Amino acid sequence: MNDQNSRSAEREPKFRVRAQHAESTVTVYQAYRPEIGRAAVLGGRFPSSWSRDRMTWVKPSFLWMMYRCGWATKERQETVLAVEISREGFVWALRHACLSHWVPALHGDRDAWKQQLRAAPARVQWDPERDLRLNPLPYRSLQLGLGGEATARYADEWIVGIEDVTPLAREMHARVRAGELERAAELLPKERPYPLDEDVLAHLAA
């Protein structure tokens, strides 16, 4: 990390949602095996072979997605999707989410937190954001898990569009491996702080 990026990282708050977003949508990322990914792009929706019975995790951070899927090289994660969803759906998920780990100051009794976690249709965890070399940064990136009602809403109501960004991932990876970090950075999706009312994250940021 150069000096400028280091200073920028120091100024970044530990918990903040950053995403590529437009007036009515926000972009999140997922990685799937090619059969699922291609069908989702062609149909604009996830195919019937996509499981609704398991929790699905979406990530607003492109670089965290690259860390998770190894630049689209890991098995069953070879196709990276940029899924554009409605802002209303994204905020609904956050408002109905439970933090994935117990924080006494937020939850009080551990058993009460466990009950909240079981009942919540969504959950949140914060993991270190990543730089272009996929090294951890001192601030956190949101991971949003969707299950039950949230999974159905995501699949059937919130999705506005699905794009295959695997070629982008591969081109960026090639530039990083060549040591061309500035050229790789030019390709990064423009992720900005996502505007949220304070109460939306009050039960999730700790």
mmCIF file of C-alpha atoms in Angstrom:
data_model
loop_
_atom_site.group_PDB
_atom_site.id
_atom_site.type_symbol
_atom_site.label_atom_id
_atom_site.label_comp_id
_atom_site.label_asym_id
_atom_site.label_seq_id
_atom_site.Cartn_x
_atom_site.Cartn_y
_atom_site.Cartn_z
ATOM 1 C CA MET A 1 0.000 0.000 0.000
ATOM 2 C CA ASN A 2 1.451 3.401 -0.932
ATOM 3 C CA ASP A 3 1.461 6.396 1.437
ATOM 4 C CA GLN A 4 -1.643 7.960 -0.104
ATOM 5 C CA ASN A 5 -3.647 4.742 0.182
ATOM 6 C CA SER A 6 -2.363 4.232 3.717
ATOM 7 C CA ARG A 7 -3.598 7.658 4.770
ATOM 8 C CA SER A 8 -6.931 7.000 3.083
ATOM 9 C CA ALA A 9 -7.284 3.695 4.952
ATOM 10 C CA GLU A 10 -6.554 5.426 8.251
ATOM 11 C CA ARG A 11 -9.405 7.882 7.622
ATOM 12 C CA GLU A 12 -11.915 5.194 6.709
ATOM 13 C CA PRO A 13 -14.252 4.273 9.602
ATOM 14 C CA LYS A 14 -14.097 0.664 10.726
ATOM 15 C CA PHE A 15 -17.752 -0.039 9.898
ATOM 16 C CA ARG A 16 -19.222 1.543 6.797
ATOM 17 C CA VAL A 17 -21.070 0.142 3.808
ATOM 18 C CA ARG A 18 -19.317 0.940 0.542
ATOM 19 C CA ALA A 19 -20.867 -0.106 -2.746
ATOM 20 C CA GLN A 20 -21.423 0.755 -6.357
ATOM 21 C CA HIS A 21 -24.881 2.284 -6.329
ATOM 22 C CA ALA A 22 -27.267 4.330 -8.419
ATOM 23 C CA GLU A 23 -30.409 6.267 -7.581
ATOM 24 C CA SER A 24 -32.562 3.187 -7.051
ATOM 25 C CA THR A 25 -30.142 0.237 -7.037
ATOM 26 C CA VAL A 26 -27.047 -1.166 -5.353
ATOM 27 C CA THR A 27 -24.626 -3.729 -6.798
ATOM 28 C CA VAL A 28 -23.567 -6.840 -4.899
ATOM 29 C CA TYR A 29 -21.324 -9.701 -5.976
ATOM 30 C CA GLN A 30 -21.547 -13.473 -5.878
ATOM 31 C CA ALA A 31 -19.527 -16.288 -7.436
ATOM 32 C CA TYR A 32 -20.955 -19.545 -8.754
ATOM 33 C CA ARG A 33 -20.078 -22.535 -10.864
ATOM 34 C CA PRO A 34 -20.439 -21.706 -14.581
ATOM 35 C CA GLU A 35 -23.744 -23.549 -15.110
ATOM 36 C CA ILE A 36 -25.480 -21.432 -12.465
ATOM 37 C CA GLY A 37 -23.749 -18.197 -13.436
ATOM 38 C CA ARG A 38 -24.441 -18.434 -17.169
ATOM 39 C CA ALA A 39 -28.083 -19.350 -16.647
ATOM 40 C CA ALA A 40 -28.559 -16.440 -14.238
ATOM 41 C CA VAL A 41 -27.110 -13.961 -16.729
ATOM 42 C CA LEU A 42 -29.173 -15.310 -19.630
ATOM 43 C CA GLY A 43 -32.428 -15.378 -17.714
ATOM 44 C CA GLY A 44 -31.917 -12.325 -15.540
ATOM 45 C CA ARG A 45 -32.879 -14.526 -12.595
ATOM 46 C CA PHE A 46 -31.359 -17.478 -10.802
ATOM 47 C CA PRO A 47 -32.318 -20.817 -12.407
ATOM 48 C CA SER A 48 -34.359 -23.538 -10.734
ATOM 49 C CA SER A 49 -31.120 -25.385 -9.915
ATOM 50 C CA TRP A 50 -30.157 -22.490 -7.627
ATOM 51 C CA SER A 51 -30.928 -23.556 -4.075
ATOM 52 C CA ARG A 52 -33.397 -21.474 -2.096
ATOM 53 C CA ASP A 53 -32.951 -23.703 0.948
ATOM 54 C CA ARG A 54 -29.510 -22.499 1.945
ATOM 55 C CA MET A 55 -28.202 -19.118 2.991
ATOM 56 C CA THR A 56 -26.743 -17.093 0.135
ATOM 57 C CA TRP A 57 -24.120 -14.431 0.841
ATOM 58 C CA VAL A 58 -23.839 -11.213 -1.138
ATOM 59 C CA LYS A 59 -20.923 -8.798 -1.014
ATOM 60 C CA PRO A 60 -20.948 -5.112 -2.010
ATOM 61 C CA SER A 61 -17.127 -5.136 -2.170
ATOM 62 C CA PHE A 62 -15.667 -6.324 -5.471
ATOM 63 C CA LEU A 63 -12.221 -6.895 -3.976
ATOM 64 C CA TRP A 64 -13.598 -8.900 -1.069
ATOM 65 C CA MET A 65 -15.383 -11.048 -3.641
ATOM 66 C CA MET A 66 -12.047 -11.477 -5.418
ATOM 67 C CA TYR A 67 -10.479 -12.551 -2.142
ATOM 68 C CA ARG A 68 -13.272 -15.042 -1.540
ATOM 69 C CA CYS A 69 -13.217 -16.605 -5.025
ATOM 70 C CA GLY A 70 -9.485 -16.230 -5.709
ATOM 71 C CA TRP A 71 -10.039 -14.005 -8.747
ATOM 72 C CA ALA A 72 -12.559 -16.540 -10.116
ATOM 73 C CA THR A 73 -10.129 -19.460 -9.891
ATOM 74 C CA LYS A 74 -11.624 -21.469 -7.016
ATOM 75 C CA GLU A 75 -13.704 -24.521 -7.828
ATOM 76 C CA ARG A 76 -17.439 -23.795 -8.122
ATOM 77 C CA GLN A 77 -16.684 -20.064 -7.969
ATOM 78 C CA GLU A 78 -15.409 -19.598 -11.520
ATOM 79 C CA THR A 79 -18.188 -17.233 -12.611
ATOM 80 C CA VAL A 80 -18.466 -13.880 -10.846
ATOM 81 C CA LEU A 81 -21.795 -12.095 -11.016
ATOM 82 C CA ALA A 82 -22.575 -8.439 -10.390
ATOM 83 C CA VAL A 83 -26.167 -8.488 -9.184
ATOM 84 C CA GLU A 84 -27.986 -5.169 -9.232
ATOM 85 C CA ILE A 85 -30.735 -5.096 -6.615
ATOM 86 C CA SER A 86 -33.210 -2.524 -5.413
ATOM 87 C CA ARG A 87 -32.185 -0.164 -2.641
ATOM 88 C CA GLU A 88 -35.420 -0.991 -0.841
ATOM 89 C CA GLY A 89 -34.521 -4.665 -0.769
ATOM 90 C CA PHE A 90 -30.979 -4.019 0.431
ATOM 91 C CA VAL A 91 -32.182 -1.817 3.288
ATOM 92 C CA TRP A 92 -34.939 -4.305 4.191
ATOM 93 C CA ALA A 93 -32.301 -7.028 4.546
ATOM 94 C CA LEU A 94 -30.127 -4.850 6.788
ATOM 95 C CA ARG A 95 -33.057 -3.837 8.985
ATOM 96 C CA HIS A 96 -34.067 -7.490 9.417
ATOM 97 C CA ALA A 97 -30.528 -8.833 9.865
ATOM 98 C CA CYS A 98 -28.808 -10.086 12.982
ATOM 99 C CA LEU A 99 -25.086 -9.753 13.570
ATOM 100 C CA SER A 100 -23.453 -13.147 13.012
ATOM 101 C CA HIS A 101 -21.411 -12.994 16.221
ATOM 102 C CA TRP A 102 -22.421 -12.200 19.799
ATOM 103 C CA VAL A 103 -21.614 -8.721 21.101
ATOM 104 C CA PRO A 104 -22.648 -8.289 24.756
ATOM 105 C CA ALA A 105 -23.099 -4.516 24.427
ATOM 106 C CA LEU A 106 -25.578 -5.044 21.600
ATOM 107 C CA HIS A 107 -27.268 -8.293 22.460
ATOM 108 C CA GLY A 108 -26.986 -8.666 26.220
ATOM 109 C CA ASP A 109 -27.598 -12.314 26.976
ATOM 110 C CA ARG A 110 -25.940 -14.815 24.627
ATOM 111 C CA ASP A 111 -29.035 -16.994 24.493
ATOM 112 C CA ALA A 112 -31.138 -13.983 23.472
ATOM 113 C CA TRP A 113 -28.707 -13.340 20.613
ATOM 114 C CA LYS A 114 -28.931 -16.983 19.527
ATOM 115 C CA GLN A 115 -32.710 -16.692 19.380
ATOM 116 C CA GLN A 116 -32.435 -13.511 17.309
ATOM 117 C CA LEU A 117 -29.985 -15.187 14.955
ATOM 118 C CA ARG A 118 -32.242 -18.191 14.400
ATOM 119 C CA ALA A 119 -35.276 -15.993 13.766
ATOM 120 C CA ALA A 120 -33.620 -13.397 11.507
ATOM 121 C CA PRO A 121 -34.017 -13.840 7.733
ATOM 122 C CA ALA A 122 -30.641 -12.163 7.193
ATOM 123 C CA ARG A 123 -27.328 -11.890 8.976
ATOM 124 C CA VAL A 124 -24.333 -9.606 8.776
ATOM 125 C CA GLN A 125 -20.659 -10.113 9.335
ATOM 126 C CA TRP A 126 -17.844 -7.616 8.910
ATOM 127 C CA ASP A 127 -14.570 -8.879 7.477
ATOM 128 C CA PRO A 128 -11.380 -6.956 6.698
ATOM 129 C CA GLU A 129 -11.605 -5.146 3.374
ATOM 130 C CA ARG A 130 -8.918 -6.094 0.857
ATOM 131 C CA ASP A 131 -6.480 -4.224 -1.341
ATOM 132 C CA LEU A 132 -5.557 -5.141 -4.907
ATOM 133 C CA ARG A 133 -3.130 -7.785 -3.690
ATOM 134 C CA LEU A 134 -5.965 -9.088 -1.487
ATOM 135 C CA ASN A 135 -4.137 -8.153 1.693
ATOM 136 C CA PRO A 136 -6.366 -7.133 4.637
ATOM 137 C CA LEU A 137 -7.021 -3.465 5.315
ATOM 138 C CA PRO A 138 -7.712 -1.949 8.766
ATOM 139 C CA TYR A 139 -11.386 -1.333 8.064
ATOM 140 C CA ARG A 140 -14.242 -3.730 7.461
ATOM 141 C CA SER A 141 -16.348 -4.875 4.521
ATOM 142 C CA LEU A 142 -19.994 -5.894 4.836
ATOM 143 C CA GLN A 143 -21.029 -9.465 4.088
ATOM 144 C CA LEU A 144 -24.793 -9.974 3.973
ATOM 145 C CA GLY A 145 -26.267 -13.438 4.343
ATOM 146 C CA LEU A 146 -29.806 -14.042 3.089
ATOM 147 C CA GLY A 147 -31.954 -16.957 4.158
ATOM 148 C CA GLY A 148 -35.608 -17.915 4.305
ATOM 149 C CA GLU A 149 -37.856 -14.968 3.457
ATOM 150 C CA ALA A 150 -34.846 -12.836 2.477
ATOM 151 C CA THR A 151 -33.664 -15.432 -0.042
ATOM 152 C CA ALA A 152 -37.091 -15.525 -1.688
ATOM 153 C CA ARG A 153 -37.337 -11.729 -1.792
ATOM 154 C CA TYR A 154 -33.825 -11.494 -3.240
ATOM 155 C CA ALA A 155 -34.513 -14.019 -5.991
ATOM 156 C CA ASP A 156 -38.043 -12.936 -6.878
ATOM 157 C CA GLU A 157 -38.354 -9.230 -6.053
ATOM 158 C CA TRP A 158 -35.101 -7.354 -5.588
ATOM 159 C CA ILE A 159 -33.020 -8.299 -8.630
ATOM 160 C CA VAL A 160 -32.936 -5.644 -11.351
ATOM 161 C CA GLY A 161 -30.133 -7.118 -13.463
ATOM 162 C CA ILE A 162 -27.319 -9.681 -13.452
ATOM 163 C CA GLU A 163 -23.992 -9.210 -15.260
ATOM 164 C CA ASP A 164 -21.107 -11.635 -15.720
ATOM 165 C CA VAL A 165 -18.007 -9.747 -14.547
ATOM 166 C CA THR A 166 -15.662 -12.725 -14.751
ATOM 167 C CA PRO A 167 -13.719 -11.139 -17.684
ATOM 168 C CA LEU A 168 -13.179 -8.046 -15.529
ATOM 169 C CA ALA A 169 -11.891 -10.182 -12.669
ATOM 170 C CA ARG A 170 -9.456 -11.994 -14.958
ATOM 171 C CA GLU A 171 -8.166 -8.811 -16.570
ATOM 172 C CA MET A 172 -7.612 -7.159 -13.198
ATOM 173 C CA HIS A 173 -5.891 -10.273 -11.892
ATOM 174 C CA ALA A 174 -3.537 -10.292 -14.879
ATOM 175 C CA ARG A 175 -2.608 -6.660 -14.245
ATOM 176 C CA VAL A 176 -2.018 -7.304 -10.544
ATOM 177 C CA ARG A 177 0.197 -10.297 -11.307
ATOM 178 C CA ALA A 178 2.157 -8.125 -13.741
ATOM 179 C CA GLY A 179 2.699 -5.557 -10.998
ATOM 180 C CA GLU A 180 0.532 -3.002 -12.820
ATOM 181 C CA LEU A 181 -1.470 -1.948 -9.776
ATOM 182 C CA GLU A 182 -2.413 1.493 -11.076
ATOM 183 C CA ARG A 183 -3.776 -0.007 -14.286
ATOM 184 C CA ALA A 184 -5.666 -2.614 -12.257
ATOM 185 C CA ALA A 185 -7.119 0.110 -10.028
ATOM 186 C CA GLU A 186 -8.470 1.898 -13.101
ATOM 187 C CA LEU A 187 -10.777 -1.068 -13.689
ATOM 188 C CA LEU A 188 -12.185 -1.239 -10.171
ATOM 189 C CA PRO A 189 -15.928 -0.656 -9.852
ATOM 190 C CA LYS A 190 -16.541 2.784 -8.349
ATOM 191 C CA GLU A 191 -17.607 1.920 -4.822
ATOM 192 C CA ARG A 192 -18.693 4.848 -2.658
ATOM 193 C CA PRO A 193 -20.012 5.158 0.879
ATOM 194 C CA TYR A 194 -23.619 3.997 0.816
ATOM 195 C CA PRO A 195 -26.039 6.440 2.483
ATOM 196 C CA LEU A 196 -27.941 4.803 5.320
ATOM 197 C CA ASP A 197 -29.954 6.174 8.215
ATOM 198 C CA GLU A 198 -28.149 5.613 11.509
ATOM 199 C CA ASP A 199 -30.801 3.225 12.809
ATOM 200 C CA VAL A 200 -30.275 0.833 9.890
ATOM 201 C CA LEU A 201 -26.820 -0.226 11.122
ATOM 202 C CA ALA A 202 -27.205 0.550 14.830
ATOM 203 C CA HIS A 203 -27.825 -3.117 15.657
ATOM 204 C CA LEU A 204 -25.089 -4.363 13.308
ATOM 205 C CA ALA A 205 -21.951 -2.242 13.791
ATOM 206 C CA ALA A 206 -19.903 -3.274 16.808
#
